[in-house]
XYZ file of N, CA and C in Angstrom:
321
model
N -10.904 -2.629 3.641
C -9.419 -2.650 3.619
C -8.903 -3.735 4.558
N -8.044 -4.469 4.022
C -7.420 -5.666 4.782
C -6.161 -5.276 5.359
N -5.856 -5.664 6.593
C -4.620 -5.518 7.183
C -3.776 -6.833 6.875
N -2.527 -6.514 6.448
C -1.698 -7.771 6.145
C -0.762 -7.901 7.400
N -1.002 -9.113 8.085
C -0.301 -9.312 9.264
C 0.678 -10.450 9.095
N 0.669 -11.170 8.090
C 1.656 -12.243 7.883
C 2.032 -12.344 6.421
N 3.150 -13.045 6.182
C 3.553 -13.140 4.796
C 2.532 -13.963 3.970
N 1.897 -14.873 4.608
C 0.779 -15.594 3.860
C -0.309 -14.667 3.519
N -0.687 -13.675 4.348
C -1.739 -12.660 4.025
C -1.296 -11.901 2.752
N 0.030 -11.488 2.694
C 0.548 -10.772 1.627
C 0.551 -11.602 0.309
N 1.028 -12.867 0.435
C 0.958 -13.805 -0.735
C -0.417 -13.860 -1.393
N -1.390 -14.082 -0.474
C -2.749 -14.197 -0.924
C -3.302 -12.879 -1.614
N -2.951 -11.733 -0.987
C -3.311 -10.464 -1.557
C -2.627 -10.186 -2.723
N -1.332 -10.448 -2.851
C -0.554 -10.233 -4.065
C -1.078 -10.980 -5.300
N -1.653 -12.167 -4.994
C -2.239 -12.965 -6.041
C -3.428 -12.310 -6.733
N -4.099 -11.452 -6.000
C -5.213 -10.718 -6.592
C -4.770 -9.740 -7.681
N -3.532 -9.319 -7.555
C -3.007 -8.259 -8.533
C -2.901 -8.739 -9.854
N -2.906 -10.148 -10.086
C -2.848 -10.649 -11.425
C -4.149 -10.546 -12.155
N -5.227 -10.426 -11.403
C -6.569 -10.374 -11.898
C -7.193 -8.990 -11.960
N -6.744 -8.073 -11.097
C -7.372 -6.764 -10.969
C -6.260 -5.739 -10.402
N -6.701 -4.524 -10.422
C -5.822 -3.466 -9.889
C -5.921 -3.546 -8.309
N -4.838 -3.590 -7.624
C -4.890 -3.608 -6.177
C -3.914 -2.547 -5.650
N -4.268 -1.981 -4.415
C -3.452 -1.028 -3.782
C -2.944 -1.503 -2.397
N -1.711 -1.330 -2.081
C -1.175 -1.706 -0.777
C -0.423 -0.559 -0.174
N -0.633 -0.288 1.108
C -0.103 0.892 1.767
C 0.845 0.293 2.915
N 2.089 0.830 2.968
C 2.985 0.537 4.096
C 2.885 1.689 5.045
N 2.510 1.366 6.237
C 2.220 2.361 7.226
C 2.994 2.329 8.502
N 3.630 3.409 8.838
C 4.374 3.487 10.128
C 3.489 4.141 11.161
N 3.109 3.375 12.256
C 2.205 3.858 13.259
C 2.837 4.873 14.146
N 4.121 5.120 14.066
C 4.786 6.056 14.883
C 5.246 7.365 14.086
N 4.728 7.471 12.879
C 5.180 8.665 12.063
C 4.005 9.549 11.694
N 4.056 10.856 12.003
C 2.905 11.740 11.687
C 2.799 11.950 10.183
N 3.896 11.815 9.411
C 3.769 11.948 7.946
C 2.922 10.671 7.423
N 3.263 9.483 8.060
C 2.581 8.291 7.582
C 1.071 8.438 7.977
N 0.761 9.001 9.110
C -0.662 9.133 9.560
C -1.420 9.993 8.523
N -0.750 11.040 8.054
C -1.348 11.975 7.136
C -1.651 11.267 5.792
N -0.653 10.460 5.325
C -0.814 9.803 4.104
C -1.748 8.606 4.148
N -1.837 8.028 5.312
C -2.774 6.972 5.550
C -4.181 7.523 5.428
N -4.460 8.764 5.967
C -5.674 9.437 5.879
C -6.099 9.727 4.371
N -5.104 10.008 3.535
C -5.401 10.189 2.131
C -5.730 8.893 1.405
N -5.035 7.900 1.809
C -5.306 6.546 1.337
C -6.688 6.062 1.672
N -7.082 6.359 2.936
C -8.457 5.990 3.428
C -9.520 6.828 2.754
N -9.281 8.042 2.485
C -10.186 8.872 1.668
C -10.410 8.260 0.342
N -9.364 7.849 -0.309
C -9.457 7.318 -1.682
C -10.230 6.006 -1.522
N -10.025 5.102 -0.627
C -10.714 3.893 -0.531
C -12.158 4.038 -0.222
N -12.494 5.118 0.623
C -13.897 5.415 0.908
C -14.666 5.757 -0.369
N -13.941 6.631 -1.213
C -14.562 7.088 -2.370
C -14.591 6.080 -3.553
N -13.725 5.073 -3.416
C -13.574 4.065 -4.497
C -13.566 2.652 -3.918
N -14.698 2.235 -3.412
C -14.781 0.962 -2.699
C -14.632 -0.306 -3.585
N -14.585 -0.090 -4.822
C -14.488 -1.267 -5.745
C -13.029 -1.899 -5.845
N -12.073 -1.129 -5.452
C -10.711 -1.554 -5.479
C -10.364 -2.350 -4.308
N -9.586 -3.466 -4.541
C -9.007 -4.259 -3.466
C -7.863 -3.514 -2.787
N -7.863 -3.252 -1.543
C -6.850 -2.495 -0.793
C -6.445 -3.157 0.326
N -5.233 -2.947 0.679
C -4.553 -3.505 2.000
C -3.547 -2.591 2.566
N -3.243 -2.736 3.810
C -2.206 -2.028 4.440
C -1.410 -2.945 5.364
N -0.164 -2.531 5.637
C 0.739 -3.300 6.603
C 1.318 -2.307 7.513
N 1.283 -2.684 8.794
C 1.992 -1.752 9.722
C 3.455 -2.194 9.771
N 4.371 -1.367 9.343
C 5.707 -1.751 9.117
C 6.408 -2.071 10.386
N 6.073 -1.480 11.421
C 6.875 -1.844 12.717
C 6.317 -3.037 13.239
N 5.000 -3.169 13.391
C 4.339 -4.341 14.033
C 4.499 -5.613 13.210
N 4.598 -5.465 11.857
C 4.674 -6.568 10.970
C 5.810 -6.422 9.998
N 6.968 -6.327 10.660
C 8.210 -6.141 9.897
C 8.490 -7.211 8.796
N 8.333 -8.517 9.128
C 8.586 -9.550 8.116
C 7.633 -9.329 6.790
N 6.431 -8.920 7.038
C 5.497 -8.642 5.884
C 6.066 -7.466 5.073
N 6.457 -6.380 5.778
C 6.954 -5.260 5.057
C 8.195 -5.544 4.237
N 9.145 -6.282 4.856
C 10.326 -6.746 4.161
C 10.027 -7.586 2.896
N 9.037 -8.498 3.118
C 8.746 -9.362 1.965
C 8.079 -8.506 0.798
N 7.258 -7.490 1.127
C 6.732 -6.724 0.092
C 7.832 -5.952 -0.719
N 8.771 -5.427 0.061
C 9.899 -4.747 -0.653
C 10.668 -5.667 -1.556
N 10.912 -6.913 -1.019
C 11.620 -7.923 -1.827
C 10.790 -8.386 -3.045
N 9.569 -8.732 -2.819
C 8.683 -9.130 -3.938
C 8.565 -8.185 -5.073
N 8.468 -6.883 -4.607
C 8.223 -5.848 -5.537
C 9.452 -5.177 -6.033
N 10.608 -5.668 -5.606
C 11.902 -5.213 -5.993
C 12.139 -3.667 -5.847
N 11.723 -3.215 -4.622
C 11.734 -1.775 -4.222
C 12.490 -1.552 -3.034
N 12.899 -0.367 -2.816
C 13.529 0.034 -1.488
C 12.428 0.293 -0.537
N 12.567 -0.120 0.707
C 11.553 0.157 1.721
C 11.513 1.595 2.034
N 10.262 2.022 2.105
C 9.934 3.431 2.606
C 8.695 3.332 3.350
N 8.459 4.273 4.241
C 7.213 4.338 4.966
C 7.017 5.735 5.307
N 5.811 6.349 4.902
C 4.765 5.664 4.245
C 5.139 5.376 2.890
N 4.465 4.358 2.286
C 4.642 4.034 0.826
C 3.407 3.384 0.280
N 3.029 3.758 -0.909
C 1.824 3.167 -1.569
C 2.221 2.580 -2.830
N 1.617 1.400 -3.122
C 1.819 0.687 -4.434
C 0.530 0.508 -5.028
N 0.476 0.807 -6.429
C -0.669 0.406 -7.231
C -0.147 -0.797 -8.104
N -0.722 -1.902 -7.944
C -0.270 -3.109 -8.662
C -1.267 -3.392 -9.703
N -0.801 -3.601 -11.005
C -1.690 -3.999 -12.174
C -0.959 -5.174 -12.897
N -1.765 -6.197 -13.233
C -1.118 -7.334 -13.912
C 0.025 -7.855 -13.214
N -0.051 -7.881 -11.891
C 0.969 -8.409 -11.053
C 2.199 -7.685 -10.856
N 2.260 -6.471 -11.472
C 3.454 -5.633 -11.425
C 3.163 -4.339 -10.761
N 4.310 -3.673 -10.392
C 4.169 -2.326 -9.863
C 3.782 -1.344 -10.951
N 2.658 -0.783 -10.967
C 2.202 0.196 -11.943
C 2.697 1.608 -11.512
N 2.562 1.857 -10.219
C 2.965 3.093 -9.593
C 3.330 2.993 -8.068
N 4.231 3.705 -7.678
C 4.569 3.707 -6.187
C 4.903 5.136 -5.838
N 4.549 5.505 -4.611
C 4.876 6.830 -4.208
C 5.105 6.823 -2.646
N 5.624 7.821 -2.113
C 5.848 7.888 -0.619
C 5.661 9.272 -0.023
N 5.616 9.214 1.225
C 5.525 10.432 2.072
C 4.411 11.437 1.594
N 4.808 12.680 1.463
C 3.772 13.720 1.236
C 3.127 13.619 -0.191
N 3.648 12.770 -1.062
C 3.120 12.656 -2.368
C 1.965 11.632 -2.463
N 1.705 11.054 -1.371
C 0.504 10.161 -1.337
C -0.696 11.063 -1.050
N -1.431 11.313 -2.075
C -2.686 12.157 -2.036
C -3.810 11.434 -2.702
N -4.997 11.702 -2.236
C -6.204 11.112 -2.832
C -6.220 11.312 -4.349
N -6.010 12.435 -4.728
C -6.112 12.856 -6.147
C -4.996 12.138 -7.032
N -3.808 12.065 -6.472
C -2.708 11.405 -7.174
C -3.030 9.884 -7.362
N -3.542 9.254 -6.279
C -3.929 7.848 -6.414
C -4.978 7.681 -7.459
N -5.949 8.434 -7.407
C -7.083 8.420 -8.431
C -6.559 8.524 -9.829
N -5.543 9.333 -10.089
C -4.979 9.538 -11.405
C -4.228 8.275 -11.880
N -3.788 7.382 -10.887
C -2.991 6.245 -11.319
C -3.691 4.911 -11.408
N -4.882 4.912 -10.974
C -5.633 3.687 -10.956
C -6.499 3.634 -12.243
């Protein structure tokens, strides 16, 4: 799992979404709900290592988080998970709805 720390990291990662299904998680390091959702995301990635996955810490890397919201034409939330297919948002969810099983159903 890759941490996106710069807009350039995001641009490079987003480019992969035109070729394959990718997942990106927006994580607030100060929120217990986000910590729980991040654990669900990590469980999914451990069980499904073939997917390209990344996360951004929304507080520490605010410009990246903002760019993701702009590029994907979505309202910022955290925690928030995106499944991108063919360069487009296939599915997005936030907060308690980010569950390993729900992710698996969307990829």
